[in-house]
Coordinates of C-alpha atoms and ligand atoms in Angstrom, one line a residue:
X168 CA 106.7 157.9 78.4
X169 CA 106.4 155.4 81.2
X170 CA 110.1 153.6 82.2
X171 CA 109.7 150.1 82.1
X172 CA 110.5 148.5 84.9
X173 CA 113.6 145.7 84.1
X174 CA 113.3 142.4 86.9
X175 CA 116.2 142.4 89.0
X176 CA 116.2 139.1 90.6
X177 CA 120.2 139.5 91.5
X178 CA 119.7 140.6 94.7
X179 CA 117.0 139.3 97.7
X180 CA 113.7 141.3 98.0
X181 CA 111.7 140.8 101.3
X182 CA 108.7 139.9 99.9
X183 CA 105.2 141.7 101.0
X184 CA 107.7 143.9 103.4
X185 CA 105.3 147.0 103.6
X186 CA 102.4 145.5 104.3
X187 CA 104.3 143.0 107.5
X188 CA 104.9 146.4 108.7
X189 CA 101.9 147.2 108.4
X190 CA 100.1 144.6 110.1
X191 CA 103.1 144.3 113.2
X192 CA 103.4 148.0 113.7
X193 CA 107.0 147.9 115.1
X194 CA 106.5 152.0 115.3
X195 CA 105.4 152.0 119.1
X196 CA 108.0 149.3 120.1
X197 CA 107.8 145.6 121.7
X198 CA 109.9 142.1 121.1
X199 CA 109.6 140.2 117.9
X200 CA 110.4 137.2 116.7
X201 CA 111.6 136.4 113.1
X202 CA 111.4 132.6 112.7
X203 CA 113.2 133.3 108.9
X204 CA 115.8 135.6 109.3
X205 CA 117.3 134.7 105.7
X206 CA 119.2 137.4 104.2
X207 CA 117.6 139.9 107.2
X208 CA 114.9 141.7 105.5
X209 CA 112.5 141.8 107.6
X210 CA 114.6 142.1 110.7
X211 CA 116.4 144.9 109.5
X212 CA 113.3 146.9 108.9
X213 CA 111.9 146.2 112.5
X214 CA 115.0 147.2 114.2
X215 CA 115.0 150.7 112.4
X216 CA 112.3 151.4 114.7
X217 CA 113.6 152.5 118.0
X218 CA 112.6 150.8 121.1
X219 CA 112.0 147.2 119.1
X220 CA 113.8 144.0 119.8
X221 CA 114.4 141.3 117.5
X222 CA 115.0 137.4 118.0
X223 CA 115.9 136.0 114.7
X224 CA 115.8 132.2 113.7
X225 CA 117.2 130.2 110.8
X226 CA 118.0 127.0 110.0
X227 CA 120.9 128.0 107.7
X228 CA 124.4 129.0 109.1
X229 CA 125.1 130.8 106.3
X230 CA 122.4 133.6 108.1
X231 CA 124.7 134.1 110.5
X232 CA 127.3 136.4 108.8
X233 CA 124.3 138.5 107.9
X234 CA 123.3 138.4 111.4
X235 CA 126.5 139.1 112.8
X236 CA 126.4 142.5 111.3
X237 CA 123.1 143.7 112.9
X238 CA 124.6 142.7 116.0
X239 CA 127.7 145.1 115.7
X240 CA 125.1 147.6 114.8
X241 CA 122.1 146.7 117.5
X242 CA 124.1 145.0 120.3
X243 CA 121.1 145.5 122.7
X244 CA 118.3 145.1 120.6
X245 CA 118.8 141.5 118.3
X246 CA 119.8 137.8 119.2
X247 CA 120.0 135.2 116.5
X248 CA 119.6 132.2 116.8
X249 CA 120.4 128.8 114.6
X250 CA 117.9 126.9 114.9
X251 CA 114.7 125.7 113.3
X252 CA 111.2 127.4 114.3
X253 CA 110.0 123.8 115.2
X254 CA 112.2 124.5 118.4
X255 CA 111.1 128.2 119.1
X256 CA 109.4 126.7 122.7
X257 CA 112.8 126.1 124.1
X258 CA 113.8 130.0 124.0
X259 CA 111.4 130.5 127.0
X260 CA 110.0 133.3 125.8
X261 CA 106.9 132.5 128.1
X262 CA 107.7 135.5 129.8
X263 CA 108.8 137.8 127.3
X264 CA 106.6 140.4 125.9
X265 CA 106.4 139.2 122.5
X266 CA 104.3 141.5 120.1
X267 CA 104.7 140.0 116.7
X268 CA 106.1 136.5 115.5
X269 CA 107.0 136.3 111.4
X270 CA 106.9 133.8 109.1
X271 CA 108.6 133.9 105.9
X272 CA 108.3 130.3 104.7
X273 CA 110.6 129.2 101.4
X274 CA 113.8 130.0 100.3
X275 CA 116.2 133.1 100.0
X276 CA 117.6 134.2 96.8
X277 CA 120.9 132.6 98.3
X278 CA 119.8 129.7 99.2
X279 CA 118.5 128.9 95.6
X280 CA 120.8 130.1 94.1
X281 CA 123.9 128.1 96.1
X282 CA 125.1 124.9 93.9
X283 CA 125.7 123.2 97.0
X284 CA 122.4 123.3 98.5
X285 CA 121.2 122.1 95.1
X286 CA 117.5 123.2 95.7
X287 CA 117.2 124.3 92.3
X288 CA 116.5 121.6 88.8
X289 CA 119.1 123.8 87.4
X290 CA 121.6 122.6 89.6
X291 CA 124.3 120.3 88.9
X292 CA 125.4 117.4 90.3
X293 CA 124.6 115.2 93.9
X294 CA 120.8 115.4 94.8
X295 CA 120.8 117.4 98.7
X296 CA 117.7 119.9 99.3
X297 CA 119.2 120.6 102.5
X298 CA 118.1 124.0 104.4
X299 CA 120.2 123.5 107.5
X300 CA 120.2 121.2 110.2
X301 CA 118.9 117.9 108.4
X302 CA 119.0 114.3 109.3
X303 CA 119.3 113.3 105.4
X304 CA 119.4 114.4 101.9
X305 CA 117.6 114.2 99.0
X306 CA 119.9 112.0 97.5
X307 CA 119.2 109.2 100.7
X308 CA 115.6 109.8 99.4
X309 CA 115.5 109.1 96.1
X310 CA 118.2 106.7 96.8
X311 CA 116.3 104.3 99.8
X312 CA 112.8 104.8 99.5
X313 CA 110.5 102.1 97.7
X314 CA 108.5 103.3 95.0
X315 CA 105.3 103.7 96.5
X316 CA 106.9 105.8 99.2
X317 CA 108.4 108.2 96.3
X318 CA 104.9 108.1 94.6
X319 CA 103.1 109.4 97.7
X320 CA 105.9 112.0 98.4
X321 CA 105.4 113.6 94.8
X322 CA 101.5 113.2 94.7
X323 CA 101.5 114.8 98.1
X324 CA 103.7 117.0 98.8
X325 CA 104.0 117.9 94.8
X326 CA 100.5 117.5 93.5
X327 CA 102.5 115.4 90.9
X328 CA 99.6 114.0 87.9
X329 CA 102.3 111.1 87.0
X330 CA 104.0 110.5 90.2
X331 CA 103.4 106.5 89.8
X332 CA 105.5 106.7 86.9
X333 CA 108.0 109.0 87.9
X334 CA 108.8 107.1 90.7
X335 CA 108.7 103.5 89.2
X336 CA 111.2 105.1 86.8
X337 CA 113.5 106.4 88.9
X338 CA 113.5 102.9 90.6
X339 CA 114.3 100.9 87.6
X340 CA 117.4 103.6 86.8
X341 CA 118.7 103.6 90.4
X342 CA 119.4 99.6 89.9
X343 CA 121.9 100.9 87.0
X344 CA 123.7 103.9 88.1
X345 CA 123.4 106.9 90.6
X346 CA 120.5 109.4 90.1
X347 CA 122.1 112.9 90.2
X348 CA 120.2 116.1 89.9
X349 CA 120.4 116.3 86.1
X350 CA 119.5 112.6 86.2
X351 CA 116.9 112.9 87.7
X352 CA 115.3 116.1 85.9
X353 CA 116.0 113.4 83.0
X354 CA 114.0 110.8 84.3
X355 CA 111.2 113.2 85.3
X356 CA 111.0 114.9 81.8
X357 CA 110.6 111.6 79.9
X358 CA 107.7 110.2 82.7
X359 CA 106.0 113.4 81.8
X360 CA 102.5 112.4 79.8
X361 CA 102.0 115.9 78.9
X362 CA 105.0 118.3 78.6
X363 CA 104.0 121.2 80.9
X364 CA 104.2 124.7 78.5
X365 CA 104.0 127.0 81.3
X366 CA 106.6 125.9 83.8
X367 CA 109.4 123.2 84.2
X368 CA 108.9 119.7 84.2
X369 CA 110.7 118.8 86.9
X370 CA 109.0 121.9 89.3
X371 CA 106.5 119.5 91.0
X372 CA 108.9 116.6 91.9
X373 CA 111.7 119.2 93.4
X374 CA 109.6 120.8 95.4
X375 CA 108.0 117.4 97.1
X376 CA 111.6 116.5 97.6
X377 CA 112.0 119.9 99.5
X378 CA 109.7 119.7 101.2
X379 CA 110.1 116.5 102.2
X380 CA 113.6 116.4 102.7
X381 CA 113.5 120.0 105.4
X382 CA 110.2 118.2 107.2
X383 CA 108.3 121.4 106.2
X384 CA 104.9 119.9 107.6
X385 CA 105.9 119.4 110.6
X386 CA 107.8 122.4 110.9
X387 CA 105.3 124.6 109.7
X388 CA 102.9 123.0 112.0
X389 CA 105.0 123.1 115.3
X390 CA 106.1 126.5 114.0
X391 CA 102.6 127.4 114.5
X392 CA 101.9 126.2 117.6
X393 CA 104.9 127.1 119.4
X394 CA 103.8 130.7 118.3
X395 CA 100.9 131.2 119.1
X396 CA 102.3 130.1 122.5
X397 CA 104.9 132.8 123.1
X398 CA 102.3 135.6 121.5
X399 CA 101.1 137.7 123.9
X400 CA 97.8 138.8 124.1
X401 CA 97.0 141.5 121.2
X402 CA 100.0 139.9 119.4
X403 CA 100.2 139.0 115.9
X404 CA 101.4 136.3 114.2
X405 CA 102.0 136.8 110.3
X406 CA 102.8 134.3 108.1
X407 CA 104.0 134.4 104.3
X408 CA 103.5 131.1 102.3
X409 CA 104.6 130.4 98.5
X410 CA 102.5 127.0 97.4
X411 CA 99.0 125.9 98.5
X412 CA 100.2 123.1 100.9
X413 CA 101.7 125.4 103.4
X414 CA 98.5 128.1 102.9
X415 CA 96.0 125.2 103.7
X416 CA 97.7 124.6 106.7
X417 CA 98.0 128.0 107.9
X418 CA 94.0 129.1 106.8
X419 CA 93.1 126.1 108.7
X420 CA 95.0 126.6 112.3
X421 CA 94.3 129.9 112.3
X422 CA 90.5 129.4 111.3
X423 CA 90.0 127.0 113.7
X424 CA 91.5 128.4 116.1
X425 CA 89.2 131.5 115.2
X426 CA 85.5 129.9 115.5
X427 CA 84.8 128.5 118.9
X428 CA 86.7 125.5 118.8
X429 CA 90.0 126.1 120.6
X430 CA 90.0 125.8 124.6
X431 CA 92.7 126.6 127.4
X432 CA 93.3 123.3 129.3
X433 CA 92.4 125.9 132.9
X434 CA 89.1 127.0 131.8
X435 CA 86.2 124.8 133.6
X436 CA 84.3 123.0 132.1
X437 CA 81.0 124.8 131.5
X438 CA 82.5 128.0 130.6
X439 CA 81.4 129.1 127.5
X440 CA 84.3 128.4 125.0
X441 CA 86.2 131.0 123.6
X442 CA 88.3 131.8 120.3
X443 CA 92.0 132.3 121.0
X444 CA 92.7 134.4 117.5
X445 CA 90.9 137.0 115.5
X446 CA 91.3 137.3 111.9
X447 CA 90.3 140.7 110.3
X448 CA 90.8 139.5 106.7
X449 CA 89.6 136.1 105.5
X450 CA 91.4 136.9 101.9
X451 CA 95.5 136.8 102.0
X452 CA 97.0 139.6 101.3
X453 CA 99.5 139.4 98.2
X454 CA 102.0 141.3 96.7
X455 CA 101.0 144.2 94.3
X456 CA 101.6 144.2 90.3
X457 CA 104.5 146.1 91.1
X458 CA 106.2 144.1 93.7
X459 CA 105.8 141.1 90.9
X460 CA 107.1 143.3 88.3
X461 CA 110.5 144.5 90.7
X462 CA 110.6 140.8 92.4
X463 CA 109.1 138.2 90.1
X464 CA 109.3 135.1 92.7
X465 CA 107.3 137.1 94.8
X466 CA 103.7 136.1 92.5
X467 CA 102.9 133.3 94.3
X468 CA 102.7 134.7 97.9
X469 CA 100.5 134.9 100.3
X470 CA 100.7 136.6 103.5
X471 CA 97.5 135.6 106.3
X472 CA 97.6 137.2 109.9
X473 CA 95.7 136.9 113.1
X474 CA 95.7 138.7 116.0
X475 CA 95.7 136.6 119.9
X476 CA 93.0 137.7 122.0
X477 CA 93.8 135.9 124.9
X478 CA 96.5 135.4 127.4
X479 CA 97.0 131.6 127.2
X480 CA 99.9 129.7 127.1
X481 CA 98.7 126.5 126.6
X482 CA 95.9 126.2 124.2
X483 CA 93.9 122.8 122.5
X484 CA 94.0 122.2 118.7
X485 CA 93.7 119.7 116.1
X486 CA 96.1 120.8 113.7
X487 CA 97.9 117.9 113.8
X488 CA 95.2 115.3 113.3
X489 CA 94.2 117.0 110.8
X490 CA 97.0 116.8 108.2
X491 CA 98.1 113.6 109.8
X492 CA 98.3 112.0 106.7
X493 CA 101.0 114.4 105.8
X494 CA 102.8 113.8 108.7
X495 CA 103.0 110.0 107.9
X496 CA 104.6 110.6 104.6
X497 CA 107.2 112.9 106.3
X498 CA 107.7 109.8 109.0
X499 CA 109.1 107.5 105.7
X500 CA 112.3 108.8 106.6
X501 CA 112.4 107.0 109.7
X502 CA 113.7 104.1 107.3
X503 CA 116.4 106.0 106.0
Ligands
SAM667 C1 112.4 133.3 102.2 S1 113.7 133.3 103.3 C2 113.4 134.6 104.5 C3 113.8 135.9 104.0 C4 113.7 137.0 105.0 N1 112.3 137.4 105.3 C5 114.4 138.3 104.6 O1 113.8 139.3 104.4 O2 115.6 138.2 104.4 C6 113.3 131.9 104.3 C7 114.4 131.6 105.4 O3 113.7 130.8 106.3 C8 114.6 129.8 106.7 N2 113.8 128.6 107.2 C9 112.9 127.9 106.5 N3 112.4 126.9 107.2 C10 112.9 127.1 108.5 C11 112.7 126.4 109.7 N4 111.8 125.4 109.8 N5 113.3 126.9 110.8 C12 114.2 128.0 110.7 N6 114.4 128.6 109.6 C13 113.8 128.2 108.5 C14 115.4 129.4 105.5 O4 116.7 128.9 105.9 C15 115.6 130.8 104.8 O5 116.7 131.4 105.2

């Protein structure tokens, strides 16, 4: 008889964990960097190989506990620091060996699951989508901007079919009384042309307001950059994403980066250009029927990986030109 395996979504599951061990190989030892220490999942596997060292980053001081217990256990070996990945360059790891830098973009179990942080459509109460270290909240967002503004962000960000309406509603209700979270899930469900069978109405719209509301563009984007920085050659950077926004924008940084295009500001001109990454697999690598079937937010992700095959520091790209149009809709909040 085969046992059936019963979800259990109670607890966090690093997601695609075998196969970042895998591609890092933290068996013969170096430095790496977690930019999304979360619950420690990843970190914690790492530093069970001997001669490794960890730096961990997250935005959310509610990390730190979990971090504070590696530390008891690997004094030597793991620093942790609260920050966002955005600022990884002022670590000055130039020097530093660094083998691997990780990526594991979204949300823990915790964080979704935390009423405060109110991430989640199933939460009650004040709008906030805040990771850690923010500037506003969701509820200044839905709040300040004009309606076109809140259109672009859920077309954008959300891929939102009715985001004219949603957002025109949700400025005509905001004259009249304040838009909580199950106000707004309200508002969203009865914008809805078509009633979406498969998943929640209000999926889209929550997470453009993430994403909008934790700058995960630009994050992402910097994130990238400042890592492929502090990689050494031979290095890898991995990088797990969970919607098709943040995939684009890794496929395309590390493609380009991969097919004659990128340059180091020290190499004459004349020199034949060269390609600072090499990718091995142009498919992502997702998790198996199995993995889904133990850890069912784990279906939508996608790990991508490249290896650095040179030793520069400073390196041309045009990442940010490219999704500049993003970038302007994360600058609205300048007004708020
Ligand atoms: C999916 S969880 C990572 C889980 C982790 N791999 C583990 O095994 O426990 C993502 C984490 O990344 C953090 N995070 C997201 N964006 C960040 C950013 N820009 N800078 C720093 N941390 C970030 C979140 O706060 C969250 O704790």
């Amino acid at each position: 008889m085969i046992a059936t395996i019963v979800p259990d979504v109670r607890n966090h599951y690093p997601v695609l964990l075998r196969e970042i061990i895998s591609i890092i190989t933290p068996q013969y030892g170096g430095t790496f960097i977690d930019c999304t220490f979360g619950q420690g999942g990843y970190t914690k596997k790492i530093l069970s190989f001997e001669k490794t060292k960890v730096i961990a980053i997250d935005r959310d001081l509610e990390s730190l506990k979990k971090a504070e217990k590696i530390k008891n256990k690997f004094e030597d070996r793991f620093i942790f620091k609260n920050i966002k990945f955005s600022e990884l360059i002022n670590l000055k790891l130039k020097d530093k060996n660094v083998k691997g830098v990780i990526f594991d973009l979204g949300y823990s179990y915790t964080q979704i699951k935390d009423p405060k942080k109110g991430l989640s459509f199933e939460a009650i109460g004040e709008l906030n989508m805040k990771m850690g270290i923010n500037d506003f909240s969701a509820k200044e967002v839905i709040n300040n901007l004009d309606e076109k503004e809140l259109a672009q962000i859920f077309k954008y960000f959300g891929d939102e079919k009715d985001s004219n309406r949603i957002a025109h509603n949700i400025v005509e209700d905001r004259a009249t009384r304040e838009i909580t979270t199950e106000e707004l899930v309200r508002i969203i469900d009865s914008s809805k042309k078509k009633k979406n069978q498969k998943t929640h109405n209000a999926t889209k719209v929550f997470q453009a307001l993430r994403i909008f509301v934790n700058k995960e563009i630009s994050e992402l984007i910097y994130g990238l950059i400042n890592a492929a920085k502090v990689v050494k050659k031979d290095g890898i950077i991995a990088v797990v994403t969970f919607h098709s926004l943040e995939d684009k924008i890794v496929k395309y940084f590390f493609k380009s980066l991969s097919e004659n295009k990128s340059i180091s500001r020290y190499m004459p001109k004349g020199v034949e250009k060269i390609n600072l990454f090499k990718i091995l697999s142009k498919k992502p690598i997702v998790p198996t029927k199995k993995e889904i079937q133990k850890n069912p937010p784990s279906r939508s992700a996608k790990l991508r990986y490249v290896i650095k095959k040179e030793d520069f520091y400073d390196f041309e790209t045009d990442i940010l030109e490219k999704f500049d149009h993003l970038i302007r809709i994360e600058n609205f909040s300048t007004r708020l």
